[in-house]
Tab-separated table of C-alpha atoms in Angstrom:
chain	number	residue	atom	x	y	z
V	1319	UNK	CA	-48.586	-51.741	-21.778
V	1320	UNK	CA	-51.102	-48.988	-21.207
V	1321	UNK	CA	-50.863	-45.355	-22.268
V	1322	UNK	CA	-50.039	-44.288	-18.711
V	1323	UNK	CA	-47.092	-46.720	-18.499
V	1324	UNK	CA	-45.830	-45.671	-21.923
V	1325	UNK	CA	-45.872	-41.992	-20.990
V	1326	UNK	CA	-44.876	-42.055	-17.332
V	1327	UNK	CA	-43.416	-45.507	-16.671
V	1328	UNK	CA	-44.519	-47.821	-13.893
V	1329	UNK	CA	-45.824	-46.428	-10.632
V	1330	UNK	CA	-43.834	-47.194	-7.477
V	1331	UNK	CA	-46.417	-49.777	-6.373
V	1332	UNK	CA	-46.156	-51.687	-9.690
V	1333	UNK	CA	-42.359	-51.920	-9.674
V	1334	UNK	CA	-40.769	-55.217	-8.735
V	1335	UNK	CA	-37.670	-55.488	-6.570
V	1336	UNK	CA	-35.571	-55.903	-9.716
V	1337	UNK	CA	-37.072	-52.743	-11.259
V	1338	UNK	CA	-36.266	-50.815	-8.087
V	1339	UNK	CA	-32.700	-52.162	-8.042
V	1340	UNK	CA	-32.242	-51.134	-11.680
V	1341	UNK	CA	-33.498	-47.641	-10.839
V	1342	UNK	CA	-31.008	-47.389	-7.969
V	1343	UNK	CA	-28.137	-48.531	-10.178
V	1344	UNK	CA	-29.195	-46.128	-12.926
V	1345	UNK	CA	-29.285	-43.297	-10.363
V	1346	UNK	CA	-25.720	-44.161	-9.307
V	1347	UNK	CA	-24.525	-44.234	-12.913
V	1348	UNK	CA	-24.775	-40.781	-14.420
V	1349	UNK	CA	-26.039	-40.289	-17.928
V	1350	UNK	CA	-23.060	-40.284	-20.285
V	1351	UNK	CA	-22.713	-38.989	-23.811
V	1352	UNK	CA	-21.855	-41.475	-26.556
V	1353	UNK	CA	-18.263	-40.205	-26.764
V	1354	UNK	CA	-17.858	-40.538	-22.970
V	1355	UNK	CA	-19.195	-44.084	-23.183
V	1356	UNK	CA	-16.707	-44.946	-25.937
V	1357	UNK	CA	-13.855	-43.435	-23.935
V	1358	UNK	CA	-14.851	-45.417	-20.827
V	1359	UNK	CA	-15.148	-48.582	-22.880
V	1360	UNK	CA	-11.780	-47.993	-24.551
V	1361	UNK	CA	-10.007	-47.198	-21.276
V	1362	UNK	CA	-11.407	-50.273	-19.492
V	1363	UNK	CA	-10.712	-52.584	-22.414
V	1364	UNK	CA	-7.223	-51.132	-22.838
V	1365	UNK	CA	-6.478	-51.449	-19.124
V	1366	UNK	CA	-7.854	-54.999	-19.113
V	1367	UNK	CA	-5.710	-55.929	-22.104
V	1368	UNK	CA	-2.680	-54.292	-20.472
V	1369	UNK	CA	-3.251	-56.284	-17.262
V	1370	UNK	CA	-3.783	-59.523	-19.169
V	1371	UNK	CA	-0.672	-59.044	-21.297
V	1372	UNK	CA	1.263	-57.769	-18.278
V	1373	UNK	CA	0.484	-60.964	-16.432
V	1374	UNK	CA	2.815	-62.746	-18.838
V	1375	UNK	CA	5.746	-61.020	-17.121
V	1376	UNK	CA	4.910	-63.418	-14.278
V	1377	UNK	CA	4.673	-66.437	-16.579
V	1378	UNK	CA	8.229	-67.572	-15.822
V	1379	UNK	CA	7.341	-67.662	-12.119
V	1380	UNK	CA	4.272	-69.708	-13.011
V	1381	UNK	CA	6.337	-72.233	-14.950
V	1382	UNK	CA	8.610	-72.497	-11.902
V	1383	UNK	CA	5.630	-73.317	-9.678
V	1384	UNK	CA	4.281	-69.970	-8.367
V	1385	UNK	CA	1.206	-69.303	-10.503
V	1386	UNK	CA	-0.700	-67.098	-8.063
V	1387	UNK	CA	0.253	-63.645	-9.368
V	1388	UNK	CA	0.031	-64.712	-13.017
V	1389	UNK	CA	-3.432	-66.245	-12.636
V	1390	UNK	CA	-4.852	-63.424	-10.516
V	1391	UNK	CA	-3.577	-60.615	-12.766
V	1392	UNK	CA	-4.655	-62.476	-15.911
V	1393	UNK	CA	-8.188	-62.968	-14.555
V	1394	UNK	CA	-8.480	-59.400	-13.230
V	1395	UNK	CA	-7.512	-58.177	-16.704
V	1396	UNK	CA	-10.395	-60.120	-18.224
V	1397	UNK	CA	-12.823	-58.827	-15.590
V	1398	UNK	CA	-11.772	-55.206	-16.220
V	1399	UNK	CA	-12.173	-55.704	-19.981
V	1400	UNK	CA	-15.688	-57.094	-19.512
V	1401	UNK	CA	-16.594	-54.222	-17.179
V	1402	UNK	CA	-15.717	-51.896	-20.057
V	1403	UNK	CA	-18.756	-53.181	-21.905
V	1404	UNK	CA	-20.920	-51.718	-19.116
V	1405	UNK	CA	-20.140	-48.284	-20.538
V	1406	UNK	CA	-21.713	-49.119	-23.889
V	1407	UNK	CA	-25.155	-50.179	-22.750
V	1408	UNK	CA	-25.218	-49.646	-18.994
V	1409	UNK	CA	-24.571	-52.205	-16.271
V	1410	UNK	CA	-28.129	-53.534	-15.896
V	1411	UNK	CA	-28.759	-53.930	-19.599
V	1412	UNK	CA	-25.347	-55.539	-20.092
V	1413	UNK	CA	-25.891	-58.020	-17.276
V	1414	UNK	CA	-29.320	-58.897	-18.677
V	1415	UNK	CA	-27.856	-59.463	-22.127
V	1416	UNK	CA	-25.092	-61.686	-20.677
V	1417	UNK	CA	-27.729	-64.120	-19.535
V	1418	UNK	CA	-29.889	-64.167	-22.669
V	1419	UNK	CA	-30.419	-67.593	-24.140
V	1420	UNK	CA	-28.050	-67.072	-27.095
V	1421	UNK	CA	-25.031	-66.243	-24.928
V	1422	UNK	CA	-25.839	-68.088	-21.720
V	1423	UNK	CA	-23.428	-70.936	-22.492
V	1424	UNK	CA	-20.622	-68.499	-23.385
V	1425	UNK	CA	-21.215	-66.482	-20.211
V	1426	UNK	CA	-21.207	-69.499	-17.899
V	1427	UNK	CA	-18.170	-71.025	-19.620
V	1428	UNK	CA	-16.254	-67.768	-19.239
V	1429	UNK	CA	-17.286	-67.392	-15.577
V	1430	UNK	CA	-16.443	-71.042	-14.900
V	1431	UNK	CA	-12.907	-70.774	-16.283
V	1432	UNK	CA	-12.232	-67.483	-14.499
V	1433	UNK	CA	-13.268	-69.179	-11.257
V	1434	UNK	CA	-11.326	-72.352	-12.075
V	1435	UNK	CA	-8.175	-70.331	-12.795
V	1436	UNK	CA	-8.383	-68.557	-9.447
V	1437	UNK	CA	-9.282	-71.687	-7.472
V	1438	UNK	CA	-6.450	-73.754	-8.943
V	1439	UNK	CA	-3.959	-70.918	-8.416
V	1440	UNK	CA	-5.013	-69.940	-4.892
V	1441	UNK	CA	-6.052	-73.161	-3.131
V	1442	UNK	CA	-3.348	-74.756	-1.015
V	1443	UNK	CA	-2.622	-78.441	-1.256
V	1444	UNK	CA	-2.279	-78.737	-5.037
V	1445	UNK	CA	1.204	-79.871	-6.066
V	1446	UNK	CA	3.133	-77.564	-8.411
V	1447	UNK	CA	3.465	-80.348	-10.966
V	1448	UNK	CA	-0.342	-80.422	-11.163
V	1449	UNK	CA	-1.051	-76.734	-10.509
V	1450	UNK	CA	1.083	-75.297	-13.336
V	1451	UNK	CA	-0.532	-77.206	-16.229
V	1452	UNK	CA	-4.004	-76.694	-14.755
V	1453	UNK	CA	-3.517	-72.931	-14.448
V	1454	UNK	CA	-2.141	-72.697	-17.983
V	1455	UNK	CA	-4.997	-74.839	-19.337
V	1456	UNK	CA	-7.558	-72.747	-17.405
V	1457	UNK	CA	-6.081	-69.510	-18.795
V	1458	UNK	CA	-6.186	-70.860	-22.356
V	1459	UNK	CA	-9.791	-71.978	-21.863
V	1460	UNK	CA	-10.575	-68.587	-20.290
V	1461	UNK	CA	-9.186	-66.861	-23.406
V	1462	UNK	CA	-11.202	-69.070	-25.757
V	1463	UNK	CA	-14.345	-68.543	-23.652
V	1464	UNK	CA	-13.750	-64.758	-23.627
V	1465	UNK	CA	-13.396	-64.662	-27.414
V	1466	UNK	CA	-16.499	-66.847	-27.847
V	1467	UNK	CA	-18.398	-64.583	-25.414
V	1468	UNK	CA	-17.345	-61.447	-27.320
V	1469	UNK	CA	-18.306	-63.051	-30.624
V	1470	UNK	CA	-21.794	-63.657	-29.241
V	1471	UNK	CA	-22.430	-59.914	-29.630
V	1472	UNK	CA	-21.634	-60.000	-33.362
V	1473	UNK	CA	-24.585	-61.234	-35.443
V	1474	UNK	CA	-23.917	-64.604	-37.105
V	1475	UNK	CA	-20.300	-64.739	-35.820
V	1476	UNK	CA	-20.812	-68.095	-34.093
V	1477	UNK	CA	-22.430	-69.545	-37.215
V	1478	UNK	CA	-19.542	-68.325	-39.385
V	1479	UNK	CA	-16.898	-69.765	-37.043
V	1480	UNK	CA	-18.676	-73.113	-36.813
V	1481	UNK	CA	-19.048	-73.246	-40.606
V	1482	UNK	CA	-15.364	-72.385	-41.060
V	1483	UNK	CA	-14.352	-75.134	-38.627
V	1484	UNK	CA	-16.519	-77.614	-40.516
V	1485	UNK	CA	-14.799	-76.567	-43.741
V	1486	UNK	CA	-11.260	-76.811	-42.346
V	1487	UNK	CA	-11.809	-79.909	-40.224
V	1488	UNK	CA	-14.067	-82.457	-41.948
V	1489	UNK	CA	-14.347	-84.433	-38.688
V	1490	UNK	CA	-16.660	-81.654	-37.311
V	1491	UNK	CA	-19.363	-82.373	-39.926
């Protein structure tokens, strides 16, 4: 990086399409103070948690065979909670960090189970006797993937969890 780039940034000709997209997104997202970012994060996470927990009011319907509203509300709650993290570092930086090598597996697992939950709940032709356990299993896996994804932002959290599992369950060694 040259002195000119360090002082003034890249010129318009040197910017890639991704750099230009990031600039557009940054222009749409106003600069927030740290307290405003924390409030946005807290509100989104709280709303996401409220939606996820509120989905369990539809759990009885799911057990009876109608899993659509439970699965959709549960997944939307997780999406809203993840969007809350955009307030902390900005949407572009957060999306880049989601796909870093250390959390790539957690990100794809979480996205896979959110998609699987919605597909199993919304696609016609799946019998209720098959749909109900698959939706419940997908939601449990979605929760585990969400926790694992969140832990990827805490230094050494994955290592500690894996070590604890090895200590509690000797078959993991």
